[in-house]
Short mmCIF file of C-alpha atoms and ligand atoms in Angstrom, two decimals:
data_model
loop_
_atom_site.label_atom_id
_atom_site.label_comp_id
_atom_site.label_asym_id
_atom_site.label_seq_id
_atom_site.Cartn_x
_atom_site.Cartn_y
_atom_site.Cartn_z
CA UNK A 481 23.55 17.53 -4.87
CA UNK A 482 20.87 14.96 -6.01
CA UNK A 483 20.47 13.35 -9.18
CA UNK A 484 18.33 10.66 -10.25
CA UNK A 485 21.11 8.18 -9.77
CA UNK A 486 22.95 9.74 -6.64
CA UNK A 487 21.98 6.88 -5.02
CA UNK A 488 24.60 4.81 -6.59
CA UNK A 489 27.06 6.37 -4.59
CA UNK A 490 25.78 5.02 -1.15
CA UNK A 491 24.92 1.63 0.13
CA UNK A 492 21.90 -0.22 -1.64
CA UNK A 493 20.61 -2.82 0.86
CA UNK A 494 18.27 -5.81 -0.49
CA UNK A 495 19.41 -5.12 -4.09
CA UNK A 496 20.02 -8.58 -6.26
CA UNK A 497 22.98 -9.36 -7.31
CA UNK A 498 22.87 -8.60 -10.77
CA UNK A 499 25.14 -11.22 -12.61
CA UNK A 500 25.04 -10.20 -15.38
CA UNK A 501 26.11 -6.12 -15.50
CA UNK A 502 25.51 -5.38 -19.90
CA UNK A 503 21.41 -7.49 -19.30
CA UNK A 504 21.46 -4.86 -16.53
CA UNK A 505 21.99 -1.74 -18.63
CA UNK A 506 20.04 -3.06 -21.29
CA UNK A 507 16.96 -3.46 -19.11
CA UNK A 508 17.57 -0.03 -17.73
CA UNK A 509 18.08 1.73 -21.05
CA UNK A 510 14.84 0.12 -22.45
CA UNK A 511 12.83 1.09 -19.01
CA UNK A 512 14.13 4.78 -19.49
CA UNK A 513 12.69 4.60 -23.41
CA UNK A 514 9.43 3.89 -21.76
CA UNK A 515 6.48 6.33 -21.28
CA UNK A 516 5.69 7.36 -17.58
CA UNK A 517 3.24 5.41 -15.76
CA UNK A 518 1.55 8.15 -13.79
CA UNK A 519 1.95 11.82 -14.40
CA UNK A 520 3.52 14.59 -11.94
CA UNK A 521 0.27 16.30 -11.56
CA UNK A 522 -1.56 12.65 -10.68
CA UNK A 523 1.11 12.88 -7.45
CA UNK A 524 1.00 16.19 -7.02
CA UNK A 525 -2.63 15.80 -6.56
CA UNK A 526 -2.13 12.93 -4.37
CA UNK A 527 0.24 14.74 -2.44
CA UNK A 528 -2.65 17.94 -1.77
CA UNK A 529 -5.21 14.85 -0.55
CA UNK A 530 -2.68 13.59 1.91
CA UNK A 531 -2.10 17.49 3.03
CA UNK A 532 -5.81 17.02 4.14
CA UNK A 533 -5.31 13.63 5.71
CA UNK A 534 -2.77 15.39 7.64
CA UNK A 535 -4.59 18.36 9.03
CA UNK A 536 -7.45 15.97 9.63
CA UNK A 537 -9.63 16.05 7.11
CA UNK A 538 -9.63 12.58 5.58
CA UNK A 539 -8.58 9.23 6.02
CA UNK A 540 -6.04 7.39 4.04
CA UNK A 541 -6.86 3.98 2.80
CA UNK A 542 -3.40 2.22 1.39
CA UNK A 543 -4.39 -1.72 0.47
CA UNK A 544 -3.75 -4.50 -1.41
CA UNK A 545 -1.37 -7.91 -1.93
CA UNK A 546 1.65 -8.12 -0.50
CA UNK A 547 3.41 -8.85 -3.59
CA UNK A 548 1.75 -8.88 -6.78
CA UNK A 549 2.52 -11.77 -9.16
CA UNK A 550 3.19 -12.25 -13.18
CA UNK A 551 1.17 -15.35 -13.01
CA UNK A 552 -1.80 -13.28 -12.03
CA UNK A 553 -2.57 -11.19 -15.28
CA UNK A 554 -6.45 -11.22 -15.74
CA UNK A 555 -9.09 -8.18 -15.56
CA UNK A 556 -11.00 -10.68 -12.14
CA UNK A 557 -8.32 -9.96 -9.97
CA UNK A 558 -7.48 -6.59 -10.58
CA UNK A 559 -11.85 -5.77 -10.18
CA UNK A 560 -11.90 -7.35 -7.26
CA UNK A 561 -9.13 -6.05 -5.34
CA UNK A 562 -10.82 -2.75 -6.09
CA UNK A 563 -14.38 -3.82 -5.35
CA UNK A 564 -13.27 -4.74 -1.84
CA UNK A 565 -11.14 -1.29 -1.70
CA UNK A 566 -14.58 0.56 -2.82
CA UNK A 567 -16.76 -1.19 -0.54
CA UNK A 568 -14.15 -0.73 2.53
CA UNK A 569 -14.60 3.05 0.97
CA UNK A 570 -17.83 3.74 1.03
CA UNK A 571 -18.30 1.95 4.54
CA UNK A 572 -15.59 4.43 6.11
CA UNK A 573 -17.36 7.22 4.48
CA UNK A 574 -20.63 6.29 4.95
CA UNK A 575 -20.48 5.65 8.77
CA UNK A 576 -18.09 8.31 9.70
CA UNK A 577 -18.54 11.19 7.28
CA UNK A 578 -14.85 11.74 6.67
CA UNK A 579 -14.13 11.24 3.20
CA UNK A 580 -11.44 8.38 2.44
CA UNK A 581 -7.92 8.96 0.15
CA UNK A 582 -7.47 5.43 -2.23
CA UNK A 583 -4.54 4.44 -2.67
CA UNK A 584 -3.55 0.53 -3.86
CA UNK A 585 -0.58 -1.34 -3.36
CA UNK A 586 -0.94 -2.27 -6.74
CA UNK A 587 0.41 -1.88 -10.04
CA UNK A 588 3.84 -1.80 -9.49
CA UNK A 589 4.41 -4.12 -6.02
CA UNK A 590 6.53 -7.01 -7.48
CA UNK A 591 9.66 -6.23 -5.20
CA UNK A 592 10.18 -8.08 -1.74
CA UNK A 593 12.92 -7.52 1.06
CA UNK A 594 13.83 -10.41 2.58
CA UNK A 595 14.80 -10.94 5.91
CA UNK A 596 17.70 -13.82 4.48
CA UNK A 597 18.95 -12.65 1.29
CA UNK A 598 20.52 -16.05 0.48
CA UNK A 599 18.58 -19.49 0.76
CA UNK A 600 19.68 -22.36 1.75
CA UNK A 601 18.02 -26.19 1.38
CA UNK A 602 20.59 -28.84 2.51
CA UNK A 603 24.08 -28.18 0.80
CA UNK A 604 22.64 -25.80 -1.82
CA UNK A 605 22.73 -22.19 -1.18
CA UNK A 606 20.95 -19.53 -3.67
CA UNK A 607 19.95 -16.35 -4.27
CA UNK A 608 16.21 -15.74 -2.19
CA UNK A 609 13.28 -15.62 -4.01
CA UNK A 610 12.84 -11.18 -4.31
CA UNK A 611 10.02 -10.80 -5.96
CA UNK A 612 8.85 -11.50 -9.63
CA UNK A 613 10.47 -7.89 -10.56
CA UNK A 614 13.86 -9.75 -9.84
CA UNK A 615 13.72 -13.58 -9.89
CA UNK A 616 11.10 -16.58 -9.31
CA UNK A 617 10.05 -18.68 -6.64
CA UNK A 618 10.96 -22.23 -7.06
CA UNK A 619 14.69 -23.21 -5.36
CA UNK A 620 16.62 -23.50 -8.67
CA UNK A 621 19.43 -22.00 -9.48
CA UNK A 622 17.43 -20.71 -13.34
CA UNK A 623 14.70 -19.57 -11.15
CA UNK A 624 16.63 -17.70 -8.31
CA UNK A 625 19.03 -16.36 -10.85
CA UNK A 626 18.21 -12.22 -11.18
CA UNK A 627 17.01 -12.03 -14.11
CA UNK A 628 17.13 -7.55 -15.26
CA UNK A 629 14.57 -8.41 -18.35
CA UNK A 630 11.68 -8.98 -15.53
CA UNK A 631 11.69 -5.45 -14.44
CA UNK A 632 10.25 -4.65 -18.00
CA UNK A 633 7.73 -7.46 -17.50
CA UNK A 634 7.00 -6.02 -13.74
CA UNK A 635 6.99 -2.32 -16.26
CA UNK A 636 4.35 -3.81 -19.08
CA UNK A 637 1.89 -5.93 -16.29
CA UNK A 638 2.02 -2.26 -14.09
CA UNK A 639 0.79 -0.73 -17.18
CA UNK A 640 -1.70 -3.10 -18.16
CA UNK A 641 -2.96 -3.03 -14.54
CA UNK A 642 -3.23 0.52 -14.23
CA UNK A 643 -4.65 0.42 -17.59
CA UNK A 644 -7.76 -1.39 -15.93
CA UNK A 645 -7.92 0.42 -12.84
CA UNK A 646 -8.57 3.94 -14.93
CA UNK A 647 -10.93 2.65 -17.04
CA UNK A 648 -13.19 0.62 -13.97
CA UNK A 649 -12.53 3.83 -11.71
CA UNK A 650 -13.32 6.51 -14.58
CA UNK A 651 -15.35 4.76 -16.53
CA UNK A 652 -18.53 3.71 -14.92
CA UNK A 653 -17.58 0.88 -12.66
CA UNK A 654 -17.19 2.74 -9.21
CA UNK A 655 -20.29 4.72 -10.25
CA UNK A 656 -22.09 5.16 -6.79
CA UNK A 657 -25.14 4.13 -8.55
CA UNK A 658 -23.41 0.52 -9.19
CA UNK A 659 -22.32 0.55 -5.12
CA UNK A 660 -24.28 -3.00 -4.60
CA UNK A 661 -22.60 -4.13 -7.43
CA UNK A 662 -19.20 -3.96 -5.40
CA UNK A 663 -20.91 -6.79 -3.09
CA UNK A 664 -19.29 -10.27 -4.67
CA UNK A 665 -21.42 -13.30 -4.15
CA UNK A 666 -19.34 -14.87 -1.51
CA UNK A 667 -19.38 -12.14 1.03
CA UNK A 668 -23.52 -10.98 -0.19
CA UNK A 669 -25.10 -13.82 2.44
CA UNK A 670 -22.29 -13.20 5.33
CA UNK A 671 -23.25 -10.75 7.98
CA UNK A 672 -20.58 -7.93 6.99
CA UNK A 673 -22.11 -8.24 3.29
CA UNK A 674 -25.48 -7.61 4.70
CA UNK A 675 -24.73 -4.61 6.90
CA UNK A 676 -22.84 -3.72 3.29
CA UNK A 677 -26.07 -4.10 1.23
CA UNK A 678 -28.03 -1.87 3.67
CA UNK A 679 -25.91 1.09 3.44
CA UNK A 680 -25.94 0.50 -0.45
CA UNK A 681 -29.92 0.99 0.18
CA UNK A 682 -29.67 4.40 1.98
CA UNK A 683 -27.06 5.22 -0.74
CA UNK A 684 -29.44 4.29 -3.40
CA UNK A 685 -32.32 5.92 -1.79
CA UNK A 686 -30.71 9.35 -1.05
CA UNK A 687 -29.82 9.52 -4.68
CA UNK A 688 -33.03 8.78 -5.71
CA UNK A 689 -34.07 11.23 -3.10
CA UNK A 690 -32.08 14.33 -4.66
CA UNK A 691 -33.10 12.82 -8.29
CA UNK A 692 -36.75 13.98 -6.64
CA UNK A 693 -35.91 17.09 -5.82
CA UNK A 694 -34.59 18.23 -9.15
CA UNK A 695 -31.15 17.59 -9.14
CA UNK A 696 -29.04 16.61 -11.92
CA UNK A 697 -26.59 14.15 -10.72
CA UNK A 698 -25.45 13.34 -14.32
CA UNK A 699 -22.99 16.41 -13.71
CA UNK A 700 -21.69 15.60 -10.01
CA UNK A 701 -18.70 13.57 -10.99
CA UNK A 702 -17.09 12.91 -7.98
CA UNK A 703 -20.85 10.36 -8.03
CA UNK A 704 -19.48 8.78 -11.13
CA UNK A 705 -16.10 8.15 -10.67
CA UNK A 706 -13.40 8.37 -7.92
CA UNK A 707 -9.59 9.11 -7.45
CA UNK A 708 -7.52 6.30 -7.39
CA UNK A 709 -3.85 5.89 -6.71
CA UNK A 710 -1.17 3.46 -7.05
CA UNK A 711 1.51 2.40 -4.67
CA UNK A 712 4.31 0.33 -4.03
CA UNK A 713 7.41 -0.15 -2.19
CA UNK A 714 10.43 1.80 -3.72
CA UNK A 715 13.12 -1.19 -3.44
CA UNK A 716 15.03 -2.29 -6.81
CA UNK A 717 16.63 1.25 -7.11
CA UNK A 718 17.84 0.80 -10.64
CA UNK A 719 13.82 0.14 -12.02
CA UNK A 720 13.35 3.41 -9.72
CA UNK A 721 15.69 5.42 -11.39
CA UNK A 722 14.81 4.20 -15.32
CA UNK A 723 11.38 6.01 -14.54
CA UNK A 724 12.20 9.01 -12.92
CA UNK A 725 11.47 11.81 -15.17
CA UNK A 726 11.45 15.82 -15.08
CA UNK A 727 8.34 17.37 -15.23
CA UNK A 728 8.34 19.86 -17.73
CA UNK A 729 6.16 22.18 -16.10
CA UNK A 730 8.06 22.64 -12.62
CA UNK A 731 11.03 21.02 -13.62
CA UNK A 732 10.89 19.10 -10.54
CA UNK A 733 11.75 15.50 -10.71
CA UNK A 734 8.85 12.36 -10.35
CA UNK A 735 9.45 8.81 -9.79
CA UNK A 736 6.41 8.38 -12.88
CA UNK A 737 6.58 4.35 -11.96
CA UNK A 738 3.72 5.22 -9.30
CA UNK A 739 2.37 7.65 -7.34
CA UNK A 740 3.34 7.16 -3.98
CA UNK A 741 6.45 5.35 -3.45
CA UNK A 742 7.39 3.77 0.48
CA UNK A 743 10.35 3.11 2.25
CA UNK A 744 10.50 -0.07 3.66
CA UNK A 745 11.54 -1.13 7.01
CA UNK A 746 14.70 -2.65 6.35
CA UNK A 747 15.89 0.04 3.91
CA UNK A 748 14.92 3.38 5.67
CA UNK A 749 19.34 3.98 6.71
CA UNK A 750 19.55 7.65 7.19
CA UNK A 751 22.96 8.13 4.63
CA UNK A 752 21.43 4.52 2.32
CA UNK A 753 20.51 4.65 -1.04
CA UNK A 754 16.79 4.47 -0.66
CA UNK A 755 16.62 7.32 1.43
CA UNK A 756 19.15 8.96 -0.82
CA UNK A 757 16.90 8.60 -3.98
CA UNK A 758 13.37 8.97 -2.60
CA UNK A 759 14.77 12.29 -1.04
CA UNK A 760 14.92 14.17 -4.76
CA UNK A 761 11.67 13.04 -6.24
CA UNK A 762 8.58 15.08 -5.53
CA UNK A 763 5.89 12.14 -5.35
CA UNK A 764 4.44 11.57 -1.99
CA UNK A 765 6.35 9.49 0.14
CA UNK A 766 5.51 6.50 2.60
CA UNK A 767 8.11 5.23 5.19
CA UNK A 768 7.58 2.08 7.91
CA UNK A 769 8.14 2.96 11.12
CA UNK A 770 8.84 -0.66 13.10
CA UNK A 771 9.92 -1.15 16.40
CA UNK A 772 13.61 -0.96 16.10
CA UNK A 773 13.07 2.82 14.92
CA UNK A 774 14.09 5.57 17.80
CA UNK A 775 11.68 8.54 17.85
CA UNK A 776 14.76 10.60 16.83
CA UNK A 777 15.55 8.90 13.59
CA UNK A 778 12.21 9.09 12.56
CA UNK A 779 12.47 12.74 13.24
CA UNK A 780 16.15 12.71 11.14
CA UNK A 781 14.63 11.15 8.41
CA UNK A 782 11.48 13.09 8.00
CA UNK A 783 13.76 16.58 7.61
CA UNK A 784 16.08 14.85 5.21
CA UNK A 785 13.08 13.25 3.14
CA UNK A 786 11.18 16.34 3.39
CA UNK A 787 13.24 19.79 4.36
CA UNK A 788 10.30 21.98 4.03
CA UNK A 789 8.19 20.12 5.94
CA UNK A 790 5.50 19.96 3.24
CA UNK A 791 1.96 18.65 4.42
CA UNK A 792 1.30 15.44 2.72
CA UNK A 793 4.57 14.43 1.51
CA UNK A 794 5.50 12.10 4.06
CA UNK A 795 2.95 8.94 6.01
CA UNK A 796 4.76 7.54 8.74
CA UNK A 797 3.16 3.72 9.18
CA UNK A 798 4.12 1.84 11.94
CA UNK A 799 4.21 -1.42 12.22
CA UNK A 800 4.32 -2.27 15.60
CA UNK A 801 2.61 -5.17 16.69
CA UNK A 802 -0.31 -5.23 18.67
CA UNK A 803 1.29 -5.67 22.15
CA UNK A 804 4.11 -2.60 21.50
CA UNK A 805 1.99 0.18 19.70
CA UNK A 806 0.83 1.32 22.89
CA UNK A 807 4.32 1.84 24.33
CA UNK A 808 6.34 2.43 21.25
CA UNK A 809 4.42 5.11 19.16
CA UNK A 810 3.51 7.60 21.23
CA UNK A 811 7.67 8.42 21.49
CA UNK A 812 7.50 9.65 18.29
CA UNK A 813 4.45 11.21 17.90
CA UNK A 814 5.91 13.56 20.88
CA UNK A 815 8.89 13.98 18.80
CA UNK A 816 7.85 15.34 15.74
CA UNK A 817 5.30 17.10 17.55
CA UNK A 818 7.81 18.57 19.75
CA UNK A 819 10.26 19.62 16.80
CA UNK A 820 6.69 20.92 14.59
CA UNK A 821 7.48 17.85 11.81
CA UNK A 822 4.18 17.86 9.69
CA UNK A 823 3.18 13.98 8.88
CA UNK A 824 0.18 11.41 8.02
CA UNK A 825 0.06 9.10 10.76
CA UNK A 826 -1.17 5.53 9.18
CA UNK A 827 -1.39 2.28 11.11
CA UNK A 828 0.15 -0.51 9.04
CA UNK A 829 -1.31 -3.45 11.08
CA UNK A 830 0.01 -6.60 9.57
CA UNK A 831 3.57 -6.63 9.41
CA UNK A 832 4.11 -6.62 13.40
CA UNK A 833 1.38 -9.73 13.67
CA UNK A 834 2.82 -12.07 11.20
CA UNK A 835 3.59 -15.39 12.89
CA UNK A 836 4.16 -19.03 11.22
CA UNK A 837 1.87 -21.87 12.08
CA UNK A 838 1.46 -25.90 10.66
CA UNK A 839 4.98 -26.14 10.06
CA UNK A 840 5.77 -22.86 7.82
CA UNK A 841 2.44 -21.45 7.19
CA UNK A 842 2.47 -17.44 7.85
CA UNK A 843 -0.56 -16.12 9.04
CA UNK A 844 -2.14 -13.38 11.14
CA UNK A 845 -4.61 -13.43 13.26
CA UNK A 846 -8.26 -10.87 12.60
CA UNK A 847 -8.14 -10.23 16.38
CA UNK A 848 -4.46 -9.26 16.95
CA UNK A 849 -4.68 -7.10 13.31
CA UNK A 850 -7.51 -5.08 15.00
CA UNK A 851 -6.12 -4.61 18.30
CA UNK A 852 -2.74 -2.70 16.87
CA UNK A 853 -5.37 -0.54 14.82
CA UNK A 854 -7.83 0.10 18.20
CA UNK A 855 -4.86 1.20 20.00
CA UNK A 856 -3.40 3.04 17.45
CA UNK A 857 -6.16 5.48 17.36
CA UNK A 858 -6.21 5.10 21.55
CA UNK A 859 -2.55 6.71 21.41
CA UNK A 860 -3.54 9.46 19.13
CA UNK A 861 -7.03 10.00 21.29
CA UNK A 862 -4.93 10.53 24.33
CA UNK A 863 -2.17 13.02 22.33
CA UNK A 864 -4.75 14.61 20.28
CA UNK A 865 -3.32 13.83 16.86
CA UNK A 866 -5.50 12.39 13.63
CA UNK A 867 -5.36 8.83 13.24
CA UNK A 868 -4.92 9.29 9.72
CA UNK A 869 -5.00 6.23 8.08
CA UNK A 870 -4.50 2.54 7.27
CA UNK A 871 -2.03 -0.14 5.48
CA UNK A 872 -3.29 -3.23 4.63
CA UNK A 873 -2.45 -6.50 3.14
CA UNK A 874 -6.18 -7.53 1.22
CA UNK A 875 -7.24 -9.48 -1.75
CA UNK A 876 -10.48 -9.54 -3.37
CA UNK A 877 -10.36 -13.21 -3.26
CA UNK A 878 -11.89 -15.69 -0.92
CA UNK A 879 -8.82 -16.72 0.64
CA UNK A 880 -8.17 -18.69 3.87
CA UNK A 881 -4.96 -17.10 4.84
CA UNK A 882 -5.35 -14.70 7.99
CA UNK A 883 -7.22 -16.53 11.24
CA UNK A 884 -10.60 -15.26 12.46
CA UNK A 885 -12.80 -12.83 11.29
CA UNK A 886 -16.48 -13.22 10.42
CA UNK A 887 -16.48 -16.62 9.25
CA UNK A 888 -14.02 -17.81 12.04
CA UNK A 889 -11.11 -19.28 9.87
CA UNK A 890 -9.13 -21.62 11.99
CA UNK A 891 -5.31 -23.22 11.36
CA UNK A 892 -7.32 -26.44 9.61
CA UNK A 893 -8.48 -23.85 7.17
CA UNK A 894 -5.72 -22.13 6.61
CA UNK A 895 -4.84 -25.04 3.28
CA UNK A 896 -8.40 -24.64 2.33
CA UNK A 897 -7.02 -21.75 -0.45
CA UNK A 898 -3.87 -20.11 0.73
CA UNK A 899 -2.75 -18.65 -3.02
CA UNK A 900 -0.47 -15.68 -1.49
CA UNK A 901 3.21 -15.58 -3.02
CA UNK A 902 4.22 -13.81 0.31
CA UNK A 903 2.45 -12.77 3.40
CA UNK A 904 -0.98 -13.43 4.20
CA UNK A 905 -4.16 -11.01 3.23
CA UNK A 906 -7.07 -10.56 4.66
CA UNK A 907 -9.73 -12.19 2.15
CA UNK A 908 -12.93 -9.88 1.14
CA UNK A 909 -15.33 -10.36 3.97
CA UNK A 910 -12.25 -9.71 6.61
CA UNK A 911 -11.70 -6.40 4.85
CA UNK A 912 -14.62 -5.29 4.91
CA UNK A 913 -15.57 -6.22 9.12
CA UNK A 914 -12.03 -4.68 9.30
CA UNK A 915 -13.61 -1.24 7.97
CA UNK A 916 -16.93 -1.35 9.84
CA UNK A 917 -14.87 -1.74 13.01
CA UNK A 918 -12.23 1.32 11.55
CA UNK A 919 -15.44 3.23 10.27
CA UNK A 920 -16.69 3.62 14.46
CA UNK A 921 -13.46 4.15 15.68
CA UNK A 922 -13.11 6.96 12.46
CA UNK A 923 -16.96 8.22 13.64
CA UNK A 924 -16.28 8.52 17.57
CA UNK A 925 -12.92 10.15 16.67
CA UNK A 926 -14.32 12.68 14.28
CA UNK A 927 -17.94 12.93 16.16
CA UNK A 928 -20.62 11.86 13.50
C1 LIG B 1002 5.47 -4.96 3.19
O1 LIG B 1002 4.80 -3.93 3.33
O2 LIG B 1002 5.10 -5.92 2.48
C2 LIG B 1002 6.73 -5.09 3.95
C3 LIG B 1002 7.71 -5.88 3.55
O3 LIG B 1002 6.71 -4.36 5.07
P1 LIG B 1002 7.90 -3.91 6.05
O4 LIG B 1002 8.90 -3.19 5.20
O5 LIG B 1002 7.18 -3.03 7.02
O6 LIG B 1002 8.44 -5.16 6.67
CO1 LIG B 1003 3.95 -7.92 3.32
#
């Protein structure tokens, strides 16, 4: 039998340690007063779209920081994480003709796993830094302490993000008549801006174009706004719980603090807790599939996360690395296939290329993060399965933290402005030579 809290009954991995258990309960109680975030119908919705993905109808494009921060509040960031997510849009669209699922990881992504769960610097030994939904960054013991009054904070700033994101994606902002307005000034004069700005001319001159022939675009909304969905890694189980809710119209049970909620790779145990909660709610689910994953389990946890193999409810992204894709995905592929599993295939790129450079740096490098995502849709070419999709670490910023890319970023540049609380992002112009290069695989793949 599920419940929303049936989780507590089996192990939790890369949960604080709450010290303090009555601030817990407080912060839970207080979450569970809250209004939703999203709406079962939003997922539900979401959950149809990723049904197409996986028949192989559209492509899914999941994006954005690898951990969001409180310090970083303001409307800039928020627009221009989705101006790069638009622009990598309409370039996937535009050049292949398949038409492109949004989803962010955003509003909502404040909770890291950590590979050590305690620090330690010389003799002192603390709690890791998990995220701003849990604790802060800097190695004192007030800082590292888990703190349960941030998961409200990590509640109010989702809220005020999401806020934002309807009214710029509803609201005239991602108007296709505003698509060179998605072009920020620091990636305009590159050369990926460029080839940008000329497919904002045909799109601009095809509209003008129908305008000519008498049509009325005012009423075509999907011209004037666009679908987009929120994300984030189901982790701290008890903020998880505090906004499930039943929907009242199918009495089916939501996780309303996004839309699609993952599993992440190091808390995807068959009998855990994660597995355990994200099993009862209905909202489209994400899972990481990483190399130490046997074709098998992945089959074993697809039937337990989704026992009537609905289309769209699960993505499967591996995270591979670019030199074991090729040997280590097609295993499962076969096995669903073989035991008719129904699943989005997306290619998570980054996590499987992450290496540390100047001393402690983290960074990833353009070439190796397009390699994994060439021969991920080289394994499906060969099996004859959809390529469905892609996970990426972006900003909207003009960061210097992965190597390569357009303007060449080498390790000297990497201090230049490396502002990421946790892994490194591809910086605007990145993302978007990353989608040209995804839009011709996409168009040879789907033959436009
Ligand atoms: C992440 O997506 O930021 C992450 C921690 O990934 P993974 O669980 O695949 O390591
Ligand atoms: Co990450």
């Amino acid at each position: 039998m599920w419940s929303p809290d049936s989780w507590r009954g089996r192990e939790a991995c890369q949960q604080p340690r709450w010290p303090d258990a009555e601030e817990l309960k407080s912060s839970e109680s207080a979450l569970a007063a809250q209004p939703p975030l999203v709406f079962a119908g939003e997922a539900r919705r979401l959950t149809a779209e990723l049904a197409d993905v996986a028949a192989g109808r559209a492509f899914l494009l999941q994006a954005g920081d690898c951990a969001e921060s409180f310090h970083v509040t303001g409307a800039d960031a928020i627009r221009d994480k989705l101006k790069v997510i638009l622009q990598m849009a309409v370039a996937l669209t535009y050049a292949s003709g398949v038409p492109v699922v949004k989803v962010g990881r955003i509003a909502g992504q404040f909770a890291k796993p950590r590979s050590r769960e305690i620090e330690t610097v010389g003799d002192v030994s603390l709690e890791a830094f998990r995220g701003h939904i849990v604790n802060d960054e800097p190695f004192t013991p007030a800082a590292r302490r888990p703190d349960a009054a941030r998961m409200l904070t990590a509640y109010h700033q989702s809220a005020s993000t999401l806020n934002l994101l309807r009214a710029f994606t509803k609201g005239g902002f991602a108007d296709l008549s505003r698509v060179h307005a998605w072009n920020q000034e620091f990636v305009e004069d590159s050369a990926m801006g460029q080839r940008y700005a000329i497919i904002a001319d045909e799109i601009e001159r095809a509209m003008a174009f129908m305008r000519a022939c008498g049509i009325d675009l005012s009423k075509e909304a999907s011209l004037h706004e666009v679908d987009f969905y929120v994300s984030h890694e189901a982790l701290i189980l008890n903020y998880e719980e505090a906004l499930t809710r039943q929907d009242s119209l199918t009495g089916d049970w939501y996780d309303c603090s996004a839309h699609m909620l993952w599993i992440g790779n190091r808390t995807r145990q068959l009998d855990g807790a994660h597995v355990e909660f994200l099993r009862g709610v209905q909202n489209p689910l994400g899972m990481k599939v990483g190399v130490d994953l046997a074709p098998h389990e992945t089959a074993a946890l697809c039937e337990r996360l989704n026992p009537d193999n609905t289309p769209g409810r699960i993505t499967l992204i591996s995270r591979m690395g670019r030199d074991v894709i090729t040997d280590l995905l097609p295993g499962h592929i076969e096995e669903l296939r073989r035991r008719g599993i129904n699943v989005v295939w997306t290619c998570d790129p980054m996590h499987g290329n992450t290496f540390t450079t100047n001393g402690d740096v983290k960074t990833r490098r353009f070439d190796d993060i397009i390699a994994e995502v060439r021969s991920f849709f080289a394994v499906h070419r060969d099996l004859g399965t959809w390529a469905g999709g892609v996970h990426l670490e972006l900003t909207g910023d003009d960061v210097t933290e992965c190597l390569g890319g357009g303007r060449a970023l080498s390790e000297s540049d990497l201090a230049l402005n490396y502002t990421t609380m946790c892994d490194p992002r591809l910086n605007a112009s990145q993302s978007l030579d990353l989608a040209f290069q995804i839009a011709e695989l996409l168009g040879d793949r789907y033959g436009a």
